[in-house]
JSON list of C-alpha atoms in Angstrom, two decimals:
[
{"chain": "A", "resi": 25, "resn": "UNK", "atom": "CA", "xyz": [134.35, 97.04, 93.32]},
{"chain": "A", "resi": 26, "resn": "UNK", "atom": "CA", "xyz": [135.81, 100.25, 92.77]},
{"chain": "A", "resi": 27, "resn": "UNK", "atom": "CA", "xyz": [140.20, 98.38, 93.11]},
{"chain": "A", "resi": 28, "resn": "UNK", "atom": "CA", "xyz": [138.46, 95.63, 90.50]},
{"chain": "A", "resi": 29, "resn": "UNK", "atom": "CA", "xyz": [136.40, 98.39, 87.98]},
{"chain": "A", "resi": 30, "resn": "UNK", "atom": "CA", "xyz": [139.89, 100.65, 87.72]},
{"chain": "A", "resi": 31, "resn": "UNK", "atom": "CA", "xyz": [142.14, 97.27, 87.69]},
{"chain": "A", "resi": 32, "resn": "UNK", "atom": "CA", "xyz": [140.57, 95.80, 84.36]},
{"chain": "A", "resi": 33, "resn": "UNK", "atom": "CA", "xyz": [140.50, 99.36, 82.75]},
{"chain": "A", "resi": 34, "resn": "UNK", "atom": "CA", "xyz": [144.12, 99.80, 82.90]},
{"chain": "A", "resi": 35, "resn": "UNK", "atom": "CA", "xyz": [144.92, 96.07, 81.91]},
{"chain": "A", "resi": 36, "resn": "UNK", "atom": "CA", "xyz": [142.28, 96.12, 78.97]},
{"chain": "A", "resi": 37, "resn": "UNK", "atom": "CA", "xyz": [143.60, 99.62, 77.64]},
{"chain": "A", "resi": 38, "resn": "UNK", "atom": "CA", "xyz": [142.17, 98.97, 74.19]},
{"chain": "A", "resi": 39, "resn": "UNK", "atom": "CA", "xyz": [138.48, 98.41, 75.91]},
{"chain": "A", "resi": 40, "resn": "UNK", "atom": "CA", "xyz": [139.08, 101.25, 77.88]},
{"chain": "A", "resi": 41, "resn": "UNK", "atom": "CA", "xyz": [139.46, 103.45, 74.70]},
{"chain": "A", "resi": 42, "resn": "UNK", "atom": "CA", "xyz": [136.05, 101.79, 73.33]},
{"chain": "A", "resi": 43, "resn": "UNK", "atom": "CA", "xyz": [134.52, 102.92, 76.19]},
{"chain": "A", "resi": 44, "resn": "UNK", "atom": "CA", "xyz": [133.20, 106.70, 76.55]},
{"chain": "A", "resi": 45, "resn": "UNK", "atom": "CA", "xyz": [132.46, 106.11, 80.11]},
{"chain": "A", "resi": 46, "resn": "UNK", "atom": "CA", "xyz": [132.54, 103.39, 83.30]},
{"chain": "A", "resi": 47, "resn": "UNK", "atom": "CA", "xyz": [129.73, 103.74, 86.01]},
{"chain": "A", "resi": 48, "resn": "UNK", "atom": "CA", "xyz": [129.98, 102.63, 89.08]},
{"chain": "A", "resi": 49, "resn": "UNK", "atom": "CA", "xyz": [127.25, 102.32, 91.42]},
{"chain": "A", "resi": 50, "resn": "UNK", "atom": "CA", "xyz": [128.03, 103.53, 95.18]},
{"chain": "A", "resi": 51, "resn": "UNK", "atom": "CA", "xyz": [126.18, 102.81, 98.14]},
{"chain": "A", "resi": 52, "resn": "UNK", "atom": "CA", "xyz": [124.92, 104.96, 101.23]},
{"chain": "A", "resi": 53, "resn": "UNK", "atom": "CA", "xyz": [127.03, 103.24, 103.24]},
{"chain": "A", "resi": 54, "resn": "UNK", "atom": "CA", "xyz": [129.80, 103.78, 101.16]},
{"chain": "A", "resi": 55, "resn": "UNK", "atom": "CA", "xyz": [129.33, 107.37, 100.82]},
{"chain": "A", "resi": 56, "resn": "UNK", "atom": "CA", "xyz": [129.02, 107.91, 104.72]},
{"chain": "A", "resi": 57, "resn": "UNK", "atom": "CA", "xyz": [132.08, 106.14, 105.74]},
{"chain": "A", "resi": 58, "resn": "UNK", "atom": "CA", "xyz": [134.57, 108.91, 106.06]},
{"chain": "A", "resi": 59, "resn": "UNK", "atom": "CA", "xyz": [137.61, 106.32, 104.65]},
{"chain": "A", "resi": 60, "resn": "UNK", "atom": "CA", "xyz": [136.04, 105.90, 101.55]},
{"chain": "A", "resi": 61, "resn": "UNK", "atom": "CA", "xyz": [137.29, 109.01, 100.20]},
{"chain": "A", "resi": 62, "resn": "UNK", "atom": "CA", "xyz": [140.87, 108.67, 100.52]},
{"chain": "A", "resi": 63, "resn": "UNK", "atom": "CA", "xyz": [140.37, 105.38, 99.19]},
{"chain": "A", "resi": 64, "resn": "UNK", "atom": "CA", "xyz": [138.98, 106.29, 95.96]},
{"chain": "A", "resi": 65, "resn": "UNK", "atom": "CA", "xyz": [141.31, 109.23, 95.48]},
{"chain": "A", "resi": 66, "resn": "UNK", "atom": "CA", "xyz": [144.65, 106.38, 96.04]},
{"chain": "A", "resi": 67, "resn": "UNK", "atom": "CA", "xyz": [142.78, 104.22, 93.61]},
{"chain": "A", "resi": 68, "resn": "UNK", "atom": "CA", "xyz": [142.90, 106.93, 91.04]},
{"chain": "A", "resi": 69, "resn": "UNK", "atom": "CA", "xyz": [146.75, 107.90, 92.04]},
{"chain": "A", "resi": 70, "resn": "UNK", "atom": "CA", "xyz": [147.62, 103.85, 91.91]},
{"chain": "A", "resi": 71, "resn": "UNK", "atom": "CA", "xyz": [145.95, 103.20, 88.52]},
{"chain": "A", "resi": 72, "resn": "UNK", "atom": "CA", "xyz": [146.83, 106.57, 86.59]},
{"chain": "A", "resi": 73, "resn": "UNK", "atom": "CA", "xyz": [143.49, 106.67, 85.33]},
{"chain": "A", "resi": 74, "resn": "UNK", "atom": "CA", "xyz": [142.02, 109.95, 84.22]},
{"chain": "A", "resi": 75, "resn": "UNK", "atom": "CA", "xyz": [138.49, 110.86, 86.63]},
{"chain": "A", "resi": 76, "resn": "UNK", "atom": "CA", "xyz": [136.91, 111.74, 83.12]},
{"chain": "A", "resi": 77, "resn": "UNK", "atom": "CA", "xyz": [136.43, 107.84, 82.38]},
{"chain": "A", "resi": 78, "resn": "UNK", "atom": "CA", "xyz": [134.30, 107.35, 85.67]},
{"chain": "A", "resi": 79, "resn": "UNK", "atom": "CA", "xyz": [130.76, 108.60, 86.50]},
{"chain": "A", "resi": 80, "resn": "UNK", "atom": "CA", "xyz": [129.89, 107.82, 89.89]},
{"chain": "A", "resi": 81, "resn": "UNK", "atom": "CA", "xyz": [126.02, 106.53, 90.70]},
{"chain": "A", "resi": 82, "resn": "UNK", "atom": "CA", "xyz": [124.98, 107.52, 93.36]},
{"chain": "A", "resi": 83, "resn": "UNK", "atom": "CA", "xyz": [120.49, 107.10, 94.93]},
{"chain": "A", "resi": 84, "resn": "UNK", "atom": "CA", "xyz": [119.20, 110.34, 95.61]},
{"chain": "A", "resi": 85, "resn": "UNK", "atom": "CA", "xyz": [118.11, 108.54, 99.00]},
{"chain": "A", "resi": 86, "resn": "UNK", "atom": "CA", "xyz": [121.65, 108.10, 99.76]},
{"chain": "A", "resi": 87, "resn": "UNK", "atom": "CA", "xyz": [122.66, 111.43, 98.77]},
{"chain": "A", "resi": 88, "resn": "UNK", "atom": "CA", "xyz": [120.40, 112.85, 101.13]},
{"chain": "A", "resi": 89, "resn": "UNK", "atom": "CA", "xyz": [121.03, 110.46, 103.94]},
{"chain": "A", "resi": 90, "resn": "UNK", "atom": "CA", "xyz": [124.67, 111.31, 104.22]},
{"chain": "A", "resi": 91, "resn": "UNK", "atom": "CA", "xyz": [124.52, 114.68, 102.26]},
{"chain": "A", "resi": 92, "resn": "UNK", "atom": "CA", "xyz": [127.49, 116.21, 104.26]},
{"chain": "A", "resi": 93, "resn": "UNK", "atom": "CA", "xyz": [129.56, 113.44, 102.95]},
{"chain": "A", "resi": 94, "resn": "UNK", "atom": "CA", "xyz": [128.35, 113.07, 99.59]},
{"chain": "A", "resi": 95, "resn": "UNK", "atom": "CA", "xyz": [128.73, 116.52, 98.78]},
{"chain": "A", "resi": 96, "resn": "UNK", "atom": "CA", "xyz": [132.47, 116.60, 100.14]},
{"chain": "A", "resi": 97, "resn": "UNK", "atom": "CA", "xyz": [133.06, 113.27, 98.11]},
{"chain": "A", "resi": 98, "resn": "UNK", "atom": "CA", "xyz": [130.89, 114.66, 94.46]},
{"chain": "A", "resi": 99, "resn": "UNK", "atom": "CA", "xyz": [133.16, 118.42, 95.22]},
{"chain": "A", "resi": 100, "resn": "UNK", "atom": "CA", "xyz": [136.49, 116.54, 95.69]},
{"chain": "A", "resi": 101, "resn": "UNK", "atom": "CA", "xyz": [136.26, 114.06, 92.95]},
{"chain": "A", "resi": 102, "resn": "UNK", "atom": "CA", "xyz": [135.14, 116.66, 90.13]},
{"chain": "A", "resi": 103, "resn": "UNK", "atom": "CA", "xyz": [137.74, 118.34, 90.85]},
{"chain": "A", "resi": 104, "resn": "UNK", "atom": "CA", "xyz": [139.78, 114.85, 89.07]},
{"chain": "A", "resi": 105, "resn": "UNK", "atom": "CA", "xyz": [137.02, 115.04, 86.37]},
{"chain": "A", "resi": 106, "resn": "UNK", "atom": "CA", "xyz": [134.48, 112.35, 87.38]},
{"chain": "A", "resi": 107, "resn": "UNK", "atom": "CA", "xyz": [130.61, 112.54, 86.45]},
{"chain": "A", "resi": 108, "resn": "UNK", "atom": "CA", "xyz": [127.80, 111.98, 89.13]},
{"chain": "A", "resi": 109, "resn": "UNK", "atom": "CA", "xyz": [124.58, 110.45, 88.16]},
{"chain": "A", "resi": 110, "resn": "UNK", "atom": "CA", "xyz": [121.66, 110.85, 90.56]},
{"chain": "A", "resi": 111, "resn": "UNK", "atom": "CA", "xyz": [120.33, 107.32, 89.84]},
{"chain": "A", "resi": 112, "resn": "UNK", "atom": "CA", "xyz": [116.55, 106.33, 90.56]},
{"chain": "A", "resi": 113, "resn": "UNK", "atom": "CA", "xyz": [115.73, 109.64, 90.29]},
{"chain": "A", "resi": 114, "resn": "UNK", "atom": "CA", "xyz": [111.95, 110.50, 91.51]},
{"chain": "A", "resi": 115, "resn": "UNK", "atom": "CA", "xyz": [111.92, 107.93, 94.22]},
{"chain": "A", "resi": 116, "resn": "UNK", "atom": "CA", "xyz": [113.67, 109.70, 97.33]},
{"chain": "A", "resi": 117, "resn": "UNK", "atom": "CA", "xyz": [111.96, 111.96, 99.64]},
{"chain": "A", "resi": 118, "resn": "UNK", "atom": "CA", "xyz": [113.96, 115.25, 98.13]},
{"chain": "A", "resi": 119, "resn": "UNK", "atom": "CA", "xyz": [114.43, 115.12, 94.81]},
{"chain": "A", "resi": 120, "resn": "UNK", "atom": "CA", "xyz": [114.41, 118.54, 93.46]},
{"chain": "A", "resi": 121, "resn": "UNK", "atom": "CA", "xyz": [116.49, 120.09, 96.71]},
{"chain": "A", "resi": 122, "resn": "UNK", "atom": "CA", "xyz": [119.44, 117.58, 95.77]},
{"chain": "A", "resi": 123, "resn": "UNK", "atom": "CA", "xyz": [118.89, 118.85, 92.03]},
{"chain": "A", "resi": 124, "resn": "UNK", "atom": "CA", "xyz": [119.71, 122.27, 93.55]},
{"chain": "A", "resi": 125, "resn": "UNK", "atom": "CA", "xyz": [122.34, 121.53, 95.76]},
{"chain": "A", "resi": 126, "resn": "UNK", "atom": "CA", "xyz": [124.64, 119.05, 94.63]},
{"chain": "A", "resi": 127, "resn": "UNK", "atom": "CA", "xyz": [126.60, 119.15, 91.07]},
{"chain": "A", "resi": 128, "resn": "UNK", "atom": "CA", "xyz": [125.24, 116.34, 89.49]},
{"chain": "A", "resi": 129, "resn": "UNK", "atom": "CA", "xyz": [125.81, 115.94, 86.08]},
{"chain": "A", "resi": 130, "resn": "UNK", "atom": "CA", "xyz": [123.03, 112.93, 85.20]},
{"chain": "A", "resi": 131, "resn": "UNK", "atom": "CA", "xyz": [119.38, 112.37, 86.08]},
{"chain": "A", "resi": 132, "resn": "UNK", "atom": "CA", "xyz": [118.92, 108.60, 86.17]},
{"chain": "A", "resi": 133, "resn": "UNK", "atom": "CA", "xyz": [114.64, 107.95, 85.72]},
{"chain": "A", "resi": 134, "resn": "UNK", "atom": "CA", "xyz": [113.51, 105.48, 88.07]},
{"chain": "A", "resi": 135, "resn": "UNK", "atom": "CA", "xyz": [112.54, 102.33, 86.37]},
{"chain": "A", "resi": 136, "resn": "UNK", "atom": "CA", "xyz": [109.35, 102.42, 88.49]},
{"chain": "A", "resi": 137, "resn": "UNK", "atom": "CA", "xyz": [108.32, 105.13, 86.01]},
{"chain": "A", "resi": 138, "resn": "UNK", "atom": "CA", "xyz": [109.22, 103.68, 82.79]},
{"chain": "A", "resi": 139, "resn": "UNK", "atom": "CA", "xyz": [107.52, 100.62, 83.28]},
{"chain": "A", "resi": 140, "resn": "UNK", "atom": "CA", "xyz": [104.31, 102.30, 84.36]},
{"chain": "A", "resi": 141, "resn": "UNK", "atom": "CA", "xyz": [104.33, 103.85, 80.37]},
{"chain": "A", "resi": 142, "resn": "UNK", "atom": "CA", "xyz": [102.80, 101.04, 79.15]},
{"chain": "A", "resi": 143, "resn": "UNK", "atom": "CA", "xyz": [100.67, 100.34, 81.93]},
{"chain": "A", "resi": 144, "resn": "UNK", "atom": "CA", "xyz": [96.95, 101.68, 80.93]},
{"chain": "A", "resi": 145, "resn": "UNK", "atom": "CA", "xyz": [96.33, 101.93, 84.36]},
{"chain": "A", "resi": 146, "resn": "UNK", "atom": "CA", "xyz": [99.14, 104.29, 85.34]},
{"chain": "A", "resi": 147, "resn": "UNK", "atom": "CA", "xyz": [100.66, 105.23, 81.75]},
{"chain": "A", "resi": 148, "resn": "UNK", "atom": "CA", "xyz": [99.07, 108.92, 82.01]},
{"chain": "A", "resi": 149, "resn": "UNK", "atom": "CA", "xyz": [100.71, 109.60, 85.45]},
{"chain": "A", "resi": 150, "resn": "UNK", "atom": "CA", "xyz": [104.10, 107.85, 84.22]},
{"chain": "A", "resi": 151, "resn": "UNK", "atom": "CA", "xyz": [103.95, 109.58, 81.07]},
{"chain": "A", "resi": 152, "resn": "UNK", "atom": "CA", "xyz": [103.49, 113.18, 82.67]},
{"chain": "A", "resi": 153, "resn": "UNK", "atom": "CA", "xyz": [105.92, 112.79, 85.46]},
{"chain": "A", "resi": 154, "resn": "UNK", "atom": "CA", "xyz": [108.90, 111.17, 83.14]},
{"chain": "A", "resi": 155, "resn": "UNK", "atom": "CA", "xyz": [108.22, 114.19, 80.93]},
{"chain": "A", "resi": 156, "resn": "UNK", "atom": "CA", "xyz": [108.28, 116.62, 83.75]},
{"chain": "A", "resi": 157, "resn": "UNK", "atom": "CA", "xyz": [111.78, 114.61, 84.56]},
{"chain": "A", "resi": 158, "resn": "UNK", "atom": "CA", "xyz": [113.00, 115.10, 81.31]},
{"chain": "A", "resi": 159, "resn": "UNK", "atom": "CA", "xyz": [112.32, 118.71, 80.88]},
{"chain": "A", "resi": 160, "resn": "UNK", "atom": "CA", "xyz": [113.65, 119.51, 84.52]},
{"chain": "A", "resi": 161, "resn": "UNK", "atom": "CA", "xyz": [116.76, 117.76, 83.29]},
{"chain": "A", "resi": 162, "resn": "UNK", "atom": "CA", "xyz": [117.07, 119.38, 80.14]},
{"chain": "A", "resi": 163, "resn": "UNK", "atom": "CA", "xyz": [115.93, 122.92, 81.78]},
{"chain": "A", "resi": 164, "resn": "UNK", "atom": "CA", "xyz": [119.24, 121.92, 84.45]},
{"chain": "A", "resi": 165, "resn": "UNK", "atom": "CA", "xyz": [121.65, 121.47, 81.21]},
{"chain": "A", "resi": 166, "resn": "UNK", "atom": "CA", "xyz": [121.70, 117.58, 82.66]},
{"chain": "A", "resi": 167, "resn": "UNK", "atom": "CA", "xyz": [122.02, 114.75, 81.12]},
{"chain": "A", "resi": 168, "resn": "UNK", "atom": "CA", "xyz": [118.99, 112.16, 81.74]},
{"chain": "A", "resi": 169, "resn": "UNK", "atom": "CA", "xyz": [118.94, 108.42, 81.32]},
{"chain": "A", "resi": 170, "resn": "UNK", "atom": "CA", "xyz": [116.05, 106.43, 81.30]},
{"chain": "A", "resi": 171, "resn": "UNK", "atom": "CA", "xyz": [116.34, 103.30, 83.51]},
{"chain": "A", "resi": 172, "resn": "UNK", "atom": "CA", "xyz": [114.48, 100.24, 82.90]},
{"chain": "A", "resi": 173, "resn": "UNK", "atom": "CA", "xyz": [113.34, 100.21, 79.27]},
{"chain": "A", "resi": 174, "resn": "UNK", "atom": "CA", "xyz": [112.13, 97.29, 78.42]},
{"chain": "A", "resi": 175, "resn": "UNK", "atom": "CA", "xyz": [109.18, 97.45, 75.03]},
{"chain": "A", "resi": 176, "resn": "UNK", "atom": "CA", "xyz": [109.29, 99.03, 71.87]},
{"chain": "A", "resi": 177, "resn": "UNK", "atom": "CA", "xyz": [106.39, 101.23, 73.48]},
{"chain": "A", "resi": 178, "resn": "UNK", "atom": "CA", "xyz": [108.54, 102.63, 76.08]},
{"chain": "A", "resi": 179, "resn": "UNK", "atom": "CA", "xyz": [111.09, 103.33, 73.82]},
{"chain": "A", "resi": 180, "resn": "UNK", "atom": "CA", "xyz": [109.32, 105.29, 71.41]},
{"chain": "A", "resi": 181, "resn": "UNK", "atom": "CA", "xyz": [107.86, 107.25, 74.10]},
{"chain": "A", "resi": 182, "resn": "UNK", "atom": "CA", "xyz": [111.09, 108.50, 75.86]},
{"chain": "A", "resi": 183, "resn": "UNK", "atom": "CA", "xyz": [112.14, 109.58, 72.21]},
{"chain": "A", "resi": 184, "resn": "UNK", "atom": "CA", "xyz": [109.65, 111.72, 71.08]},
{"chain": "A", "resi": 185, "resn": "UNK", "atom": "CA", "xyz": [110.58, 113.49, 74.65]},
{"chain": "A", "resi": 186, "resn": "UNK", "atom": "CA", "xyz": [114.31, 113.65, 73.11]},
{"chain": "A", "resi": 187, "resn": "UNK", "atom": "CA", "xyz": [115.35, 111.54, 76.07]},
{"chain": "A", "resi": 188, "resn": "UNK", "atom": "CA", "xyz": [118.07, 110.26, 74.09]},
{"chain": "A", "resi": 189, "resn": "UNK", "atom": "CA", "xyz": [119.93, 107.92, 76.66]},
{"chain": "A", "resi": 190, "resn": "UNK", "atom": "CA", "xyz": [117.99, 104.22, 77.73]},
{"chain": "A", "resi": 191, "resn": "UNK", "atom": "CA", "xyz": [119.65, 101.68, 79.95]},
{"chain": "A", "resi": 192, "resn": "UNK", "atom": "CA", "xyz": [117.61, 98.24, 79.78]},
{"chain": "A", "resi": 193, "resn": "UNK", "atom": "CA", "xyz": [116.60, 94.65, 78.62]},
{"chain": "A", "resi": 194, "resn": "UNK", "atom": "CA", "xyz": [115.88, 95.80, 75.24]},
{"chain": "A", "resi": 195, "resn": "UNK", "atom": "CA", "xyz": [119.56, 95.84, 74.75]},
{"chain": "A", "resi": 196, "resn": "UNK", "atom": "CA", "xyz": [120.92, 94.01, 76.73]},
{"chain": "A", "resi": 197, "resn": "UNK", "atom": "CA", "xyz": [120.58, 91.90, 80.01]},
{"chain": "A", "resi": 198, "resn": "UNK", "atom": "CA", "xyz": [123.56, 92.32, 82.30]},
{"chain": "A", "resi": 199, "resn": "UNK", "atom": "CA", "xyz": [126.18, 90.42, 81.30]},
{"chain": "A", "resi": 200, "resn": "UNK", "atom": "CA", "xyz": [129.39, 89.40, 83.65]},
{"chain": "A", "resi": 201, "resn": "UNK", "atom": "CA", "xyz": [133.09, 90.54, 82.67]},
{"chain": "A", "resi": 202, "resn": "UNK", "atom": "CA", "xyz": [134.01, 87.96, 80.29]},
{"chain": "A", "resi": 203, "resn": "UNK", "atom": "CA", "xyz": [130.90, 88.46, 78.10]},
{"chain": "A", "resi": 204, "resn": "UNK", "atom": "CA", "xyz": [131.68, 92.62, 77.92]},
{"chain": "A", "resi": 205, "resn": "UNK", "atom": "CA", "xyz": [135.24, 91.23, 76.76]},
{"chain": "A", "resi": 206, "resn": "UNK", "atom": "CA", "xyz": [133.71, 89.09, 74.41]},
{"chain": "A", "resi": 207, "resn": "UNK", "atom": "CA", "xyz": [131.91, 91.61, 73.09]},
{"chain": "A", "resi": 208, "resn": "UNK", "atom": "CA", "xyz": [134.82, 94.33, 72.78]},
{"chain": "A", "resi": 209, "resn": "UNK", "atom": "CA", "xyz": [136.58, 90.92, 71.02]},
{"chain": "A", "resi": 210, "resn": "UNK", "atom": "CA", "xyz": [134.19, 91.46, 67.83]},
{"chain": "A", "resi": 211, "resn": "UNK", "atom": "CA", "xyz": [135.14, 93.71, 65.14]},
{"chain": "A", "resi": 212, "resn": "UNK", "atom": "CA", "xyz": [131.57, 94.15, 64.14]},
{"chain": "A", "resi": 213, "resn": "UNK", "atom": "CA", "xyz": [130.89, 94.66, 67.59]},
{"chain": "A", "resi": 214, "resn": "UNK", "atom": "CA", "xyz": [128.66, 97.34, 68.76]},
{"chain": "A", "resi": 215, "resn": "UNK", "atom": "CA", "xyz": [127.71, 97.67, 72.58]},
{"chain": "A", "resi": 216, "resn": "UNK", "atom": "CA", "xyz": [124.70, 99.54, 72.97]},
{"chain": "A", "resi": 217, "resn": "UNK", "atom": "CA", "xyz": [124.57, 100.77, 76.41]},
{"chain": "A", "resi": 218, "resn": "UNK", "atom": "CA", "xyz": [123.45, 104.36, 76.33]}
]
């Protein structure tokens, strides 16, 4: 993922330029195998690309499972310029002791708790603990992104918090590589993804 994300960067150099930023997810696995590292690091040497175009996703469940590893691997690739995002933030079993001990630069809300906003049922306990998220976030000088958003409702909610990044069907559904080019291939074009 990582050889085909940096490949069709640097062969779509005027995309690149249109994009602030390319996440890629990374997997536990990933992060505890001790090759993937060196790996990464060639992949930035082969393709000349600059670390500041890349934020790196990584579970807090993952983090914690190999957290030797993925703080050697968030450390050594900051020091190129990449982001971290903690994605599905609030679900693992340590949240706030990652927050603490690992650079991160993103909070990534769990989707679990934006849905639950306009859910009478839960939307007081979703509503309290994404602002709590939030305001940790903000409190941490972090950016936060609200996974998931889906209504109009949810929306609205997350921006009277000043959460002011969403990720989510109510802009777009994921789309594969040649609809993203299609979409850079419009002048009008604007591609809402924060």
């Amino acid at each position: 993922v990582i050889a085909q994300a940096f490949a069709w960067l640097v062969s779509e150099a005027d995309e690149r330029e249109r994009l602030s930023l390319c996440s890629i997810n990374l997997s536990g696995q990933s992060l505890a195998d001790e090759k993937f590292l060196p790996f990464v690091i060639e992949q930035f040497q082969k393709s000349g690309l600059s670390g500041s175009c890349i934020c790196f996703e990584i579970t807090e469940t993952a983090a914690i499972a190999s957290y030797s590893q993925a703080n050697r691997f968030i450390h050594a690739l900051k020091e190129l310029g990449c982001r971290f995002a903690l994605d599905d933030f609030g679900t693992g079993y340590s949240s706030l002791s990652v927050l603490q001990r690992l650079p991160i630069d993103t909070l990534k809300i769990d989707r679990s708790f934006v849905a639950a906003i306009d859910n009478p049922a839960d939307s007081a306990r979703a509503c309290a603990i994404v602002g709590a998220i939030v305001a940790i976030a903000k409190e941490l000088h972090l950016d936060v992104v609200a996974e998931g958003v889906e209504t109009a409702a949810q929306l609205a909610y997350l921006r009277r918090l000043n959460c002011e990044t969403y990720q989510g069907y109510i802009y777009s559904k994921p789309v594969d590589a040649a609809a993203l080019e299609r979409l850079f291939e419009a002048p009008e074009a604007t591609l809402d993804t924060a």
